[in-house]
Structures are given as C-alpha cells and as structure tokens.
Amino acid sequence: MKYGAQNKIMAKVKSVKTGDIMSQVKFDVSVPVEMSSVLTTDSVKDLDLKAGDSVQLIIKAIHVLPVKE
Amino acid sequence: MKYGAQNKIMAKVKSVKTGDIMSQVKFDVSVPVEMSSVLTTDSVKDLDLKAGDSVQLIIKAIHVLPVKE
Amino acid sequence: MKYGAQNKIMAKVKSVKTGDIMSQVKFDVSVPVEMSSVLTTDSVKDLDLKAGDSVQLIIKAIHVLPVKE
Amino acid sequence: MKYGAQNKIMAKVKSVKTGDIMSQVKFDVSVPVEMSSVLTTDSVKDLDLKAGDSVQLIIKAIHVLPVKE
Amino acid sequence: MKYGAQNKIMAKVKSVKTGDIMSQVKFDVSVPVEMSSVLTTDSVKDLDLKAGDSVQLIIKAIHVLPVKE
Amino acid sequence: MKYGAQNKIMAKVKSVKTGDIMSQVKFDVSVPVEMSSVLTTDSVKDLDLKAGDSVQLIIKAIHVLPVKE
C-alpha cells in the first residue's frame, strides 16, 4: 500500500476520546522521523529557511489521518 | 507564543527545494513526540481504534506549517 | 458562479446528523465524476502513478464543502 | 487496510502532469459513491440542509489523497 | 448560493502569478470582517481564549478558495 | 516568530463556544488585510482571474489557526 503523501509516521494509540460527531485520538511516536512541508516559495523566503535551522512544525489534529492494517 | 493546534513538533531543516510557486522543505525530527488526530466518531468505530493499537499517521506535506523564531 | 477548485461533484443529501459544534452530512453521488488530486512530484514518483492505474482516493470529510443554490 | 476518513473512492488514473514541486493527477470515477462532509452546525443551519436537497460538493485537489496497492 | 463554510470574505484580486501546476493569487480585503475558527477544545484551553483577547489568525494560502460570479 | 503561511490576520476574540471535542471561536477583524490563495493553474484559467476582479474568499473554519502571544 502506497500513499500519495510525504509524511508517514509509525505510532501507537495512547487514548481515544469519543464525541458526538468528532473524536480525538492521541498517539505516541517513539522513533525519529523525517517530515516534509510544502509551502509557498514566498513563505520560504520570508522565513529564510536553510539546512540546519531549528523550527517548530505545527499541524492541526484534523489534518492527521490514521491508517490501521 | 501559543498555537491553536495539537501537534507542535521540534525539527531541524534538512533540505529546501525551491519551485516557481511552491517549495518543499524536509526536516529531521529526533525526539519522541506525542501526536493527536481528530476524525469522525464513525471513522474511529470503523478502525476500532483503542489504546495500544499500532497505526500509521498520514499527513500531506501541504498541511505542515513551519514556524521559526 | 465559478469555484477555484478542481472537484465539483453534484450530490443529493441522504442524512444530516447534528452535533454540538460540528455536524455530519452524508450524500449520494449517482453520476460518474472526474476528480483531480494535487500532490508532491516526489509522491507521484513513489506511487509510480500512470494512466490506467487503479487507486483509491481518500478524502477526510472535513475537506468536503457543500454549496447549495 | 482501514483509513480514518469517511470518503474512499475507487478511481482510475486518466492523466498525470508533473511539475517542479507539485504534480496534478486526474482520475475517472465510474461507480456511484456515497460521500460525507463535516461542517459546523452553524453552517448546516445557514444552508438549511435536509435529506433530498441537491448540492454541489467542492473539494480542492490538494485535499485528495491517492492510495495505490 | 450558500456555502457550507463560516468564512466568506469579499475581496479584490491584486495580482496573479502563474506557475506550472499551482498559481498564487493576492487579494485586497478592505472592509472589516468577522472570522471563525474551529479547533479542539483542548487547544482552546491551552490558549485560554476568551472574549477580548488579541490573536493572530494564520491560514495557509492553499486553504483559501476563491469564488467568482 | 515567523510563520510559513501567507495569511496572518490580526483579530480580536468575540465569542467562544465550547463543545465536547471541538470548539468554535468567532473573531472581529477591523483592519484591512491582504490575503493570498494558492490554487491550480487550471482553476485560475477556469475563473479567468485577473487584477481588479471581485471575488469571494471561502475558508472553512477548521483551517483557521489562532495564535496568541
């Protein structure tokens, strides 16, 4: 199975909180991962991003898709 | 600075590939992280997600927002 | 009315489930549709996508925007 | 393999257009599908959505994730 | 025409920059607007959001859908 | 602090409505803003977007990320 997405992170479910329509699931990620971001070239220039820079990667929980075998 | 998002991951820029409109940036994440997903309660039931389950978290690169101090 | 999006699918509401903040709506799509995806060129190569390939298109419900006249 | 997303559509690749960073892939969907949207309860009320209503579902191509076995 | 989205902002096109696959469009918004965000209740608590607070709203350009009559 | 996103809008919290999993926050934006959209070049051609055109910008609330100092 191959996914058309750059970020594929192995994780373990820590907790599940079930709501009326939406639910929230928390995961532990124990191994180092490589991640990838696509942003406008304008934003890359604004941030002056270059190899070695420390950044924080912000991802809304709604954009994380769990897949289970 | 506090972000209205559940996933905040410390990372280091590995490479930057600049395109005409969009650019792609790759990062190394070396420390273990906790991650969070919000999905429909229907999907949680379909996947029968429960604590301890192994899953893969798929995130399109376009949804990863780098922030730099 | 013209939308700055590639996917425009005619559908009929099947059910509405109302929650406190979010609601979930299900639709029937009866006519064949053409769909479009944008992904990184890296991902296209990883999947080795070419005309005729069978794939599954995964879309989180949160990314579907209903419009009504 | 089970996905934490409500929309899973069988499709066939029609064309691939490769760009510097991003690529665009077009698909044919020939069988009827059921689709699902999550939106705010406020928006459901604004649209007065109810069973039988005809709507158009708008999805940006960037939100469509192809998966290939 | 009614949209299943909380944010509907009147704007005027300022510039269009066309790329191979993706293009970037800039807009002027001259009138005051009301905007809306949906986030996890956990994040609302983390930010301790309450009426009167000053915040910055961050939106990736890819999530902005232009509609033209 | 610099964000890898084109849209950064100063706003004031107007109301917070807390739900089980997700919450909805409304904001007032009083100053004129410049906004930016990234869409496929195909969509720019379909809409025939050019400087001076009036458009409506549609953004699902789920894609708006509040940041607070």
PDB file of N, CA and C in Angstrom, chain E residues 5-9 11-14 16 18-19 21-27 29 32-41 44 47-48 50-59 61-68, chain F residues 5-9 11-14 18-19 21-27 29 32-41 44 47-59 61-68:
ATOM      1  N   ALA E   5     -19.426  26.931   4.804  1.00  0.00           N
ATOM      2  CA  ALA E   5     -18.184  27.383   5.438  1.00  0.00           C
ATOM      3  C   ALA E   5     -18.496  28.661   6.190  1.00  0.00           C
ATOM      4  N   GLN E   6     -17.837  28.867   7.303  1.00  0.00           N
ATOM      5  CA  GLN E   6     -18.113  30.028   8.143  1.00  0.00           C
ATOM      6  C   GLN E   6     -17.475  31.324   7.614  1.00  0.00           C
ATOM      7  N   ASN E   7     -16.381  31.227   6.895  1.00  0.00           N
ATOM      8  CA  ASN E   7     -15.664  32.432   6.473  1.00  0.00           C
ATOM      9  C   ASN E   7     -15.903  32.736   4.996  1.00  0.00           C
ATOM     10  N   LYS E   8     -16.535  33.879   4.759  1.00  0.00           N
ATOM     11  CA  LYS E   8     -16.849  34.327   3.398  1.00  0.00           C
ATOM     12  C   LYS E   8     -16.429  35.789   3.314  1.00  0.00           C
ATOM     13  N   ILE E   9     -15.338  36.052   2.614  1.00  0.00           N
ATOM     14  CA  ILE E   9     -14.717  37.378   2.648  1.00  0.00           C
ATOM     15  C   ILE E   9     -14.729  38.006   1.261  1.00  0.00           C
ATOM     16  N   ALA E  11     -13.381  40.267  -1.582  1.00  0.00           N
ATOM     17  CA  ALA E  11     -12.000  40.673  -1.863  1.00  0.00           C
ATOM     18  C   ALA E  11     -11.853  41.066  -3.323  1.00  0.00           C
ATOM     19  N   LYS E  12     -10.754  41.771  -3.605  1.00  0.00           N
ATOM     20  CA  LYS E  12     -10.458  42.188  -4.973  1.00  0.00           C
ATOM     21  C   LYS E  12      -9.076  41.619  -5.345  1.00  0.00           C
ATOM     22  N   VAL E  13      -8.983  41.029  -6.536  1.00  0.00           N
ATOM     23  CA  VAL E  13      -7.708  40.468  -6.990  1.00  0.00           C
ATOM     24  C   VAL E  13      -6.688  41.590  -7.189  1.00  0.00           C
ATOM     25  N   LYS E  14      -5.492  41.397  -6.592  1.00  0.00           N
ATOM     26  CA  LYS E  14      -4.417  42.372  -6.708  1.00  0.00           C
ATOM     27  C   LYS E  14      -3.371  41.904  -7.725  1.00  0.00           C
ATOM     28  N   VAL E  16      -1.832  38.099  -9.936  1.00  0.00           N
ATOM     29  CA  VAL E  16      -1.886  36.667 -10.239  1.00  0.00           C
ATOM     30  C   VAL E  16      -0.499  36.252 -10.720  1.00  0.00           C
ATOM     31  N   THR E  18       1.338  32.962 -12.182  1.00  0.00           N
ATOM     32  CA  THR E  18       1.006  31.640 -12.704  1.00  0.00           C
ATOM     33  C   THR E  18       2.229  30.729 -12.731  1.00  0.00           C
ATOM     34  N   GLY E  19       2.088  29.518 -12.177  1.00  0.00           N
ATOM     35  CA  GLY E  19       3.171  28.540 -12.207  1.00  0.00           C
ATOM     36  C   GLY E  19       2.800  27.352 -13.060  1.00  0.00           C
ATOM     37  N   ILE E  21       2.028  24.142 -12.245  1.00  0.00           N
ATOM     38  CA  ILE E  21       0.864  23.378 -11.752  1.00  0.00           C
ATOM     39  C   ILE E  21      -0.001  24.254 -10.856  1.00  0.00           C
ATOM     40  N   MET E  22       0.641  24.978  -9.936  1.00  0.00           N
ATOM     41  CA  MET E  22      -0.082  25.824  -8.994  1.00  0.00           C
ATOM     42  C   MET E  22       0.146  27.297  -9.328  1.00  0.00           C
ATOM     43  N   SER E  23      -0.814  28.141  -8.938  1.00  0.00           N
ATOM     44  CA  SER E  23      -0.679  29.586  -9.120  1.00  0.00           C
ATOM     45  C   SER E  23      -0.999  30.260  -7.796  1.00  0.00           C
ATOM     46  N   GLN E  24      -0.498  31.485  -7.666  1.00  0.00           N
ATOM     47  CA  GLN E  24      -0.707  32.229  -6.421  1.00  0.00           C
ATOM     48  C   GLN E  24      -1.430  33.532  -6.756  1.00  0.00           C
ATOM     49  N   VAL E  25      -2.496  33.803  -6.021  1.00  0.00           N
ATOM     50  CA  VAL E  25      -3.286  34.998  -6.278  1.00  0.00           C
ATOM     51  C   VAL E  25      -3.327  35.823  -5.004  1.00  0.00           C
ATOM     52  N   LYS E  26      -3.070  37.136  -5.119  1.00  0.00           N
ATOM     53  CA  LYS E  26      -3.142  38.014  -3.947  1.00  0.00           C
ATOM     54  C   LYS E  26      -4.378  38.897  -4.046  1.00  0.00           C
ATOM     55  N   PHE E  27      -4.970  39.201  -2.891  1.00  0.00           N
ATOM     56  CA  PHE E  27      -6.228  39.923  -2.821  1.00  0.00           C
ATOM     57  C   PHE E  27      -6.141  41.064  -1.812  1.00  0.00           C
ATOM     58  N   VAL E  29      -8.514  43.035   0.911  1.00  0.00           N
ATOM     59  CA  VAL E  29      -9.770  42.973   1.666  1.00  0.00           C
ATOM     60  C   VAL E  29      -9.892  44.316   2.363  1.00  0.00           C
ATOM     61  N   PRO E  32     -14.109  45.544   7.106  1.00  0.00           N
ATOM     62  CA  PRO E  32     -13.942  44.717   8.305  1.00  0.00           C
ATOM     63  C   PRO E  32     -14.675  43.394   8.110  1.00  0.00           C
ATOM     64  N   VAL E  33     -14.126  42.318   8.646  1.00  0.00           N
ATOM     65  CA  VAL E  33     -14.777  41.020   8.513  1.00  0.00           C
ATOM     66  C   VAL E  33     -14.881  40.327   9.865  1.00  0.00           C
ATOM     67  N   GLU E  34     -15.862  39.454   9.955  1.00  0.00           N
ATOM     68  CA  GLU E  34     -15.937  38.554  11.099  1.00  0.00           C
ATOM     69  C   GLU E  34     -15.359  37.231  10.632  1.00  0.00           C
ATOM     70  N   MET E  35     -14.511  36.611  11.428  1.00  0.00           N
ATOM     71  CA  MET E  35     -13.974  35.319  11.044  1.00  0.00           C
ATOM     72  C   MET E  35     -14.258  34.285  12.121  1.00  0.00           C
ATOM     73  N   SER E  36     -14.122  33.019  11.747  1.00  0.00           N
ATOM     74  CA  SER E  36     -14.471  31.934  12.647  1.00  0.00           C
ATOM     75  C   SER E  36     -13.414  30.828  12.547  1.00  0.00           C
ATOM     76  N   SER E  37     -13.090  30.236  13.675  1.00  0.00           N
ATOM     77  CA  SER E  37     -12.139  29.120  13.708  1.00  0.00           C
ATOM     78  C   SER E  37     -12.756  27.955  14.467  1.00  0.00           C
ATOM     79  N   VAL E  38     -12.502  26.755  14.010  1.00  0.00           N
ATOM     80  CA  VAL E  38     -12.845  25.571  14.794  1.00  0.00           C
ATOM     81  C   VAL E  38     -11.549  24.882  15.160  1.00  0.00           C
ATOM     82  N   LEU E  39     -11.376  24.621  16.434  1.00  0.00           N
ATOM     83  CA  LEU E  39     -10.177  23.936  16.922  1.00  0.00           C
ATOM     84  C   LEU E  39     -10.578  22.998  18.051  1.00  0.00           C
ATOM     85  N   THR E  40      -9.645  22.158  18.511  1.00  0.00           N
ATOM     86  CA  THR E  40     -10.025  21.249  19.596  1.00  0.00           C
ATOM     87  C   THR E  40     -10.281  22.056  20.876  1.00  0.00           C
ATOM     88  N   THR E  41     -11.172  21.526  21.697  1.00  0.00           N
ATOM     89  CA  THR E  41     -11.467  22.148  22.987  1.00  0.00           C
ATOM     90  C   THR E  41     -10.182  22.170  23.827  1.00  0.00           C
ATOM     91  N   VAL E  44      -8.324  25.264  22.801  1.00  0.00           N
ATOM     92  CA  VAL E  44      -8.953  26.475  23.346  1.00  0.00           C
ATOM     93  C   VAL E  44      -8.503  26.669  24.797  1.00  0.00           C
ATOM     94  N   LEU E  47      -4.797  27.767  25.017  1.00  0.00           N
ATOM     95  CA  LEU E  47      -4.631  29.183  24.682  1.00  0.00           C
ATOM     96  C   LEU E  47      -5.405  30.082  25.653  1.00  0.00           C
ATOM     97  N   ASP E  48      -6.272  29.471  26.455  1.00  0.00           N
ATOM     98  CA  ASP E  48      -7.110  30.230  27.389  1.00  0.00           C
ATOM     99  C   ASP E  48      -7.797  31.376  26.635  1.00  0.00           C
ATOM    100  N   LYS E  50     -10.510  33.894  25.380  1.00  0.00           N
ATOM    101  CA  LYS E  50     -11.756  34.474  25.908  1.00  0.00           C
ATOM    102  C   LYS E  50     -12.026  35.797  25.200  1.00  0.00           C
ATOM    103  N   ALA E  51     -13.276  36.230  25.215  1.00  0.00           N
ATOM    104  CA  ALA E  51     -13.680  37.446  24.502  1.00  0.00           C
ATOM    105  C   ALA E  51     -12.744  38.605  24.845  1.00  0.00           C
ATOM    106  N   GLY E  52     -12.323  39.338  23.816  1.00  0.00           N
ATOM    107  CA  GLY E  52     -11.463  40.490  24.008  1.00  0.00           C
ATOM    108  C   GLY E  52      -9.986  40.208  23.743  1.00  0.00           C
ATOM    109  N   ASP E  53      -9.609  38.933  23.777  1.00  0.00           N
ATOM    110  CA  ASP E  53      -8.196  38.572  23.530  1.00  0.00           C
ATOM    111  C   ASP E  53      -7.757  38.958  22.112  1.00  0.00           C
ATOM    112  N   SER E  54      -6.515  39.428  22.021  1.00  0.00           N
ATOM    113  CA  SER E  54      -5.938  39.692  20.705  1.00  0.00           C
ATOM    114  C   SER E  54      -5.200  38.447  20.226  1.00  0.00           C
ATOM    115  N   VAL E  55      -5.464  38.041  18.999  1.00  0.00           N
ATOM    116  CA  VAL E  55      -4.787  36.864  18.434  1.00  0.00           C
ATOM    117  C   VAL E  55      -4.382  37.166  16.992  1.00  0.00           C
ATOM    118  N   GLN E  56      -3.565  36.258  16.474  1.00  0.00           N
ATOM    119  CA  GLN E  56      -3.247  36.316  15.064  1.00  0.00           C
ATOM    120  C   GLN E  56      -3.872  35.072  14.430  1.00  0.00           C
ATOM    121  N   LEU E  57      -4.539  35.240  13.305  1.00  0.00           N
ATOM    122  CA  LEU E  57      -5.132  34.089  12.621  1.00  0.00           C
ATOM    123  C   LEU E  57      -4.226  33.718  11.453  1.00  0.00           C
ATOM    124  N   ILE E  58      -3.722  32.488  11.493  1.00  0.00           N
ATOM    125  CA  ILE E  58      -2.807  32.006  10.462  1.00  0.00           C
ATOM    126  C   ILE E  58      -3.565  31.060   9.530  1.00  0.00           C
ATOM    127  N   ILE E  59      -3.495  31.333   8.244  1.00  0.00           N
ATOM    128  CA  ILE E  59      -4.187  30.481   7.257  1.00  0.00           C
ATOM    129  C   ILE E  59      -3.250  30.225   6.085  1.00  0.00           C
ATOM    130  N   ALA E  61      -2.194  29.619   2.418  1.00  0.00           N
ATOM    131  CA  ALA E  61      -2.838  30.112   1.188  1.00  0.00           C
ATOM    132  C   ALA E  61      -3.601  29.004   0.468  1.00  0.00           C
ATOM    133  N   ILE E  62      -3.131  27.787   0.625  1.00  0.00           N
ATOM    134  CA  ILE E  62      -3.756  26.641  -0.046  1.00  0.00           C
ATOM    135  C   ILE E  62      -5.187  26.391   0.442  1.00  0.00           C
ATOM    136  N   HIS E  63      -5.526  26.931   1.621  1.00  0.00           N
ATOM    137  CA  HIS E  63      -6.858  26.701   2.178  1.00  0.00           C
ATOM    138  C   HIS E  63      -7.857  27.794   1.834  1.00  0.00           C
ATOM    139  N   VAL E  64      -7.426  28.763   1.033  1.00  0.00           N
ATOM    140  CA  VAL E  64      -8.313  29.868   0.648  1.00  0.00           C
ATOM    141  C   VAL E  64      -8.897  29.569  -0.738  1.00  0.00           C
ATOM    142  N   LEU E  65     -10.222  29.476  -0.816  1.00  0.00           N
ATOM    143  CA  LEU E  65     -10.923  29.123  -2.057  1.00  0.00           C
ATOM    144  C   LEU E  65     -11.603  30.342  -2.668  1.00  0.00           C
ATOM    145  N   PRO E  66     -11.095  30.847  -3.788  1.00  0.00           N
ATOM    146  CA  PRO E  66     -11.762  31.993  -4.419  1.00  0.00           C
ATOM    147  C   PRO E  66     -12.993  31.537  -5.220  1.00  0.00           C
ATOM    148  N   VAL E  67     -14.056  32.306  -5.121  1.00  0.00           N
ATOM    149  CA  VAL E  67     -15.277  32.046  -5.889  1.00  0.00           C
ATOM    150  C   VAL E  67     -15.620  33.329  -6.640  1.00  0.00           C
ATOM    151  N   LYS E  68     -15.961  33.189  -7.902  1.00  0.00           N
ATOM    152  CA  LYS E  68     -16.235  34.369  -8.737  1.00  0.00           C
ATOM    153  C   LYS E  68     -17.589  34.203  -9.428  1.00  0.00           C
TER     154      LYS E  68
ATOM    155  N   ALA F   5       3.239  30.663   6.364  1.00  0.00           N
ATOM    156  CA  ALA F   5       1.897  30.796   5.781  1.00  0.00           C
ATOM    157  C   ALA F   5       1.736  32.222   5.287  1.00  0.00           C
ATOM    158  N   GLN F   6       1.009  32.400   4.220  1.00  0.00           N
ATOM    159  CA  GLN F   6       0.852  33.720   3.615  1.00  0.00           C
ATOM    160  C   GLN F   6      -0.151  34.614   4.347  1.00  0.00           C
ATOM    161  N   ASN F   7      -1.129  34.005   5.012  1.00  0.00           N
ATOM    162  CA  ASN F   7      -2.179  34.818   5.626  1.00  0.00           C
ATOM    163  C   ASN F   7      -1.999  34.908   7.136  1.00  0.00           C
ATOM    164  N   LYS F   8      -1.767  36.139   7.596  1.00  0.00           N
ATOM    165  CA  LYS F   8      -1.580  36.404   9.024  1.00  0.00           C
ATOM    166  C   LYS F   8      -2.463  37.603   9.360  1.00  0.00           C
ATOM    167  N   ILE F   9      -3.564  37.366  10.061  1.00  0.00           N
ATOM    168  CA  ILE F   9      -4.592  38.387  10.255  1.00  0.00           C
ATOM    169  C   ILE F   9      -4.737  38.711  11.734  1.00  0.00           C
ATOM    170  N   ALA F  11      -6.665  39.835  14.900  1.00  0.00           N
ATOM    171  CA  ALA F  11      -8.089  39.717  15.204  1.00  0.00           C
ATOM    172  C   ALA F  11      -8.316  39.763  16.702  1.00  0.00           C
ATOM    173  N   LYS F  12      -9.572  39.995  17.086  1.00  0.00           N
ATOM    174  CA  LYS F  12      -9.948  40.026  18.493  1.00  0.00           C
ATOM    175  C   LYS F  12     -11.050  38.982  18.727  1.00  0.00           C
ATOM    176  N   VAL F  13     -10.900  38.187  19.768  1.00  0.00           N
ATOM    177  CA  VAL F  13     -11.912  37.161  20.067  1.00  0.00           C
ATOM    178  C   VAL F  13     -13.240  37.823  20.433  1.00  0.00           C
ATOM    179  N   LYS F  14     -14.321  37.367  19.789  1.00  0.00           N
ATOM    180  CA  LYS F  14     -15.659  37.898  20.047  1.00  0.00           C
ATOM    181  C   LYS F  14     -16.460  36.928  20.924  1.00  0.00           C
ATOM    182  N   THR F  18     -17.812  26.268  23.487  1.00  0.00           N
ATOM    183  CA  THR F  18     -17.049  25.056  23.779  1.00  0.00           C
ATOM    184  C   THR F  18     -17.893  23.802  23.598  1.00  0.00           C
ATOM    185  N   GLY F  19     -17.392  22.847  22.834  1.00  0.00           N
ATOM    186  CA  GLY F  19     -18.089  21.571  22.645  1.00  0.00           C
ATOM    187  C   GLY F  19     -17.314  20.441  23.275  1.00  0.00           C
ATOM    188  N   ILE F  21     -15.541  17.859  21.906  1.00  0.00           N
ATOM    189  CA  ILE F  21     -14.216  17.626  21.321  1.00  0.00           C
ATOM    190  C   ILE F  21     -13.714  18.902  20.634  1.00  0.00           C
ATOM    191  N   MET F  22     -14.587  19.527  19.837  1.00  0.00           N
ATOM    192  CA  MET F  22     -14.216  20.728  19.095  1.00  0.00           C
ATOM    193  C   MET F  22     -14.906  21.950  19.687  1.00  0.00           C
ATOM    194  N   SER F  23     -14.284  23.118  19.502  1.00  0.00           N
ATOM    195  CA  SER F  23     -14.885  24.374  19.927  1.00  0.00           C
ATOM    196  C   SER F  23     -14.852  25.350  18.755  1.00  0.00           C
ATOM    197  N   GLN F  24     -15.728  26.354  18.840  1.00  0.00           N
ATOM    198  CA  GLN F  24     -15.816  27.338  17.765  1.00  0.00           C
ATOM    199  C   GLN F  24     -15.549  28.723  18.350  1.00  0.00           C
ATOM    200  N   VAL F  25     -14.661  29.451  17.722  1.00  0.00           N
ATOM    201  CA  VAL F  25     -14.307  30.778  18.214  1.00  0.00           C
ATOM    202  C   VAL F  25     -14.585  31.783  17.104  1.00  0.00           C
ATOM    203  N   LYS F  26     -15.250  32.895  17.461  1.00  0.00           N
ATOM    204  CA  LYS F  26     -15.512  33.949  16.475  1.00  0.00           C
ATOM    205  C   LYS F  26     -14.633  35.165  16.774  1.00  0.00           C
ATOM    206  N   PHE F  27     -14.217  35.837  15.719  1.00  0.00           N
ATOM    207  CA  PHE F  27     -13.262  36.933  15.822  1.00  0.00           C
ATOM    208  C   PHE F  27     -13.746  38.152  15.033  1.00  0.00           C
ATOM    209  N   VAL F  29     -12.237  41.268  12.821  1.00  0.00           N
ATOM    210  CA  VAL F  29     -11.063  41.754  12.108  1.00  0.00           C
ATOM    211  C   VAL F  29     -11.406  43.181  11.680  1.00  0.00           C
ATOM    212  N   PRO F  32      -8.008  46.539   7.382  1.00  0.00           N
ATOM    213  CA  PRO F  32      -7.944  45.931   6.052  1.00  0.00           C
ATOM    214  C   PRO F  32      -6.794  44.936   6.007  1.00  0.00           C
ATOM    215  N   VAL F  33      -6.969  43.849   5.276  1.00  0.00           N
ATOM    216  CA  VAL F  33      -5.909  42.851   5.175  1.00  0.00           C
ATOM    217  C   VAL F  33      -5.637  42.498   3.718  1.00  0.00           C
ATOM    218  N   GLU F  34      -4.414  42.028   3.497  1.00  0.00           N
ATOM    219  CA  GLU F  34      -4.101  41.427   2.209  1.00  0.00           C
ATOM    220  C   GLU F  34      -4.185  39.923   2.408  1.00  0.00           C
ATOM    221  N   MET F  35      -4.800  39.232   1.476  1.00  0.00           N
ATOM    222  CA  MET F  35      -4.864  37.785   1.600  1.00  0.00           C
ATOM    223  C   MET F  35      -4.280  37.117   0.357  1.00  0.00           C
ATOM    224  N   SER F  36      -3.994  35.833   0.488  1.00  0.00           N
ATOM    225  CA  SER F  36      -3.335  35.108  -0.587  1.00  0.00           C
ATOM    226  C   SER F  36      -3.960  33.725  -0.724  1.00  0.00           C
ATOM    227  N   SER F  37      -4.121  33.269  -1.962  1.00  0.00           N
ATOM    228  CA  SER F  37      -4.645  31.929  -2.224  1.00  0.00           C
ATOM    229  C   SER F  37      -3.711  31.197  -3.172  1.00  0.00           C
ATOM    230  N   VAL F  38      -3.536  29.914  -2.948  1.00  0.00           N
ATOM    231  CA  VAL F  38      -2.834  29.071  -3.922  1.00  0.00           C
ATOM    232  C   VAL F  38      -3.849  28.069  -4.455  1.00  0.00           C
ATOM    233  N   LEU F  39      -3.969  28.013  -5.764  1.00  0.00           N
ATOM    234  CA  LEU F  39      -4.896  27.066  -6.395  1.00  0.00           C
ATOM    235  C   LEU F  39      -4.246  26.537  -7.668  1.00  0.00           C
ATOM    236  N   THR F  40      -4.848  25.544  -8.304  1.00  0.00           N
ATOM    237  CA  THR F  40      -4.227  25.028  -9.525  1.00  0.00           C
ATOM    238  C   THR F  40      -4.290  26.095 -10.620  1.00  0.00           C
ATOM    239  N   THR F  41      -3.301  26.050 -11.490  1.00  0.00           N
ATOM    240  CA  THR F  41      -3.276  26.959 -12.635  1.00  0.00           C
ATOM    241  C   THR F  41      -4.506  26.713 -13.501  1.00  0.00           C
ATOM    242  N   VAL F  44      -7.245  28.772 -11.990  1.00  0.00           N
ATOM    243  CA  VAL F  44      -7.073  30.203 -12.283  1.00  0.00           C
ATOM    244  C   VAL F  44      -7.596  30.501 -13.688  1.00  0.00           C
ATOM    245  N   LEU F  47     -11.490  30.338 -13.816  1.00  0.00           N
ATOM    246  CA  LEU F  47     -12.108  31.534 -13.224  1.00  0.00           C
ATOM    247  C   LEU F  47     -11.704  32.793 -13.984  1.00  0.00           C
ATOM    248  N   ASP F  48     -10.722  32.662 -14.845  1.00  0.00           N
ATOM    249  CA  ASP F  48     -10.201  33.799 -15.603  1.00  0.00           C
ATOM    250  C   ASP F  48      -9.883  34.957 -14.639  1.00  0.00           C
ATOM    251  N   LEU F  49      -9.147  34.639 -13.575  1.00  0.00           N
ATOM    252  CA  LEU F  49      -8.825  35.636 -12.538  1.00  0.00           C
ATOM    253  C   LEU F  49      -7.807  36.647 -13.042  1.00  0.00           C
ATOM    254  N   LYS F  50      -8.118  37.940 -12.846  1.00  0.00           N
ATOM    255  CA  LYS F  50      -7.152  38.992 -13.215  1.00  0.00           C
ATOM    256  C   LYS F  50      -7.313  40.179 -12.263  1.00  0.00           C
ATOM    257  N   ALA F  51      -6.271  40.995 -12.166  1.00  0.00           N
ATOM    258  CA  ALA F  51      -6.274  42.134 -11.235  1.00  0.00           C
ATOM    259  C   ALA F  51      -7.551  42.953 -11.377  1.00  0.00           C
ATOM    260  N   GLY F  52      -8.158  43.303 -10.239  1.00  0.00           N
ATOM    261  CA  GLY F  52      -9.354  44.120 -10.241  1.00  0.00           C
ATOM    262  C   GLY F  52     -10.641  43.324 -10.088  1.00  0.00           C
ATOM    263  N   ASP F  53     -10.589  42.020 -10.372  1.00  0.00           N
ATOM    264  CA  ASP F  53     -11.787  41.174 -10.239  1.00  0.00           C
ATOM    265  C   ASP F  53     -12.290  41.131  -8.796  1.00  0.00           C
ATOM    266  N   SER F  54     -13.610  41.147  -8.659  1.00  0.00           N
ATOM    267  CA  SER F  54     -14.207  40.951  -7.331  1.00  0.00           C
ATOM    268  C   SER F  54     -14.474  39.472  -7.124  1.00  0.00           C
ATOM    269  N   VAL F  55     -14.057  38.952  -5.983  1.00  0.00           N
ATOM    270  CA  VAL F  55     -14.286  37.545  -5.672  1.00  0.00           C
ATOM    271  C   VAL F  55     -14.735  37.415  -4.221  1.00  0.00           C
ATOM    272  N   GLN F  56     -15.174  36.221  -3.886  1.00  0.00           N
ATOM    273  CA  GLN F  56     -15.457  35.904  -2.504  1.00  0.00           C
ATOM    274  C   GLN F  56     -14.435  34.840  -2.100  1.00  0.00           C
ATOM    275  N   LEU F  57     -13.834  35.008  -0.931  1.00  0.00           N
ATOM    276  CA  LEU F  57     -12.860  34.020  -0.454  1.00  0.00           C
ATOM    277  C   LEU F  57     -13.553  33.156   0.595  1.00  0.00           C
ATOM    278  N   ILE F  58     -13.612  31.857   0.314  1.00  0.00           N
ATOM    279  CA  ILE F  58     -14.296  30.923   1.210  1.00  0.00           C
ATOM    280  C   ILE F  58     -13.230  30.130   1.973  1.00  0.00           C
ATOM    281  N   ILE F  59     -13.349  30.115   3.289  1.00  0.00           N
ATOM    282  CA  ILE F  59     -12.384  29.374   4.118  1.00  0.00           C
ATOM    283  C   ILE F  59     -13.149  28.607   5.192  1.00  0.00           C
ATOM    284  N   ALA F  61     -13.822  27.033   8.652  1.00  0.00           N
ATOM    285  CA  ALA F  61     -13.348  27.477   9.967  1.00  0.00           C
ATOM    286  C   ALA F  61     -12.231  26.572  10.500  1.00  0.00           C
ATOM    287  N   ILE F  62     -12.290  25.314  10.108  1.00  0.00           N
ATOM    288  CA  ILE F  62     -11.314  24.326  10.584  1.00  0.00           C
ATOM    289  C   ILE F  62      -9.888  24.657  10.109  1.00  0.00           C
ATOM    290  N   HIS F  63      -9.772  25.478   9.054  1.00  0.00           N
ATOM    291  CA  HIS F  63      -8.457  25.809   8.513  1.00  0.00           C
ATOM    292  C   HIS F  63      -7.861  27.091   9.078  1.00  0.00           C
ATOM    293  N   VAL F  64      -8.555  27.689  10.023  1.00  0.00           N
ATOM    294  CA  VAL F  64      -8.079  28.937  10.625  1.00  0.00           C
ATOM    295  C   VAL F  64      -7.384  28.607  11.954  1.00  0.00           C
ATOM    296  N   LEU F  65      -6.102  28.946  12.045  1.00  0.00           N
ATOM    297  CA  LEU F  65      -5.282  28.623  13.228  1.00  0.00           C
ATOM    298  C   LEU F  65      -5.034  29.879  14.061  1.00  0.00           C
ATOM    299  N   PRO F  66      -5.627  29.963  15.249  1.00  0.00           N
ATOM    300  CA  PRO F  66      -5.363  31.122  16.114  1.00  0.00           C
ATOM    301  C   PRO F  66      -4.031  30.962  16.843  1.00  0.00           C
ATOM    302  N   VAL F  67      -3.275  32.053  16.924  1.00  0.00           N
ATOM    303  CA  VAL F  67      -2.012  32.071  17.663  1.00  0.00           C
ATOM    304  C   VAL F  67      -2.100  33.237  18.649  1.00  0.00           C
ATOM    305  N   LYS F  68      -1.678  32.993  19.888  1.00  0.00           N
ATOM    306  CA  LYS F  68      -1.794  34.020  20.930  1.00  0.00           C
ATOM    307  C   LYS F  68      -0.451  34.189  21.632  1.00  0.00           C
TER     308      LYS F  68
END
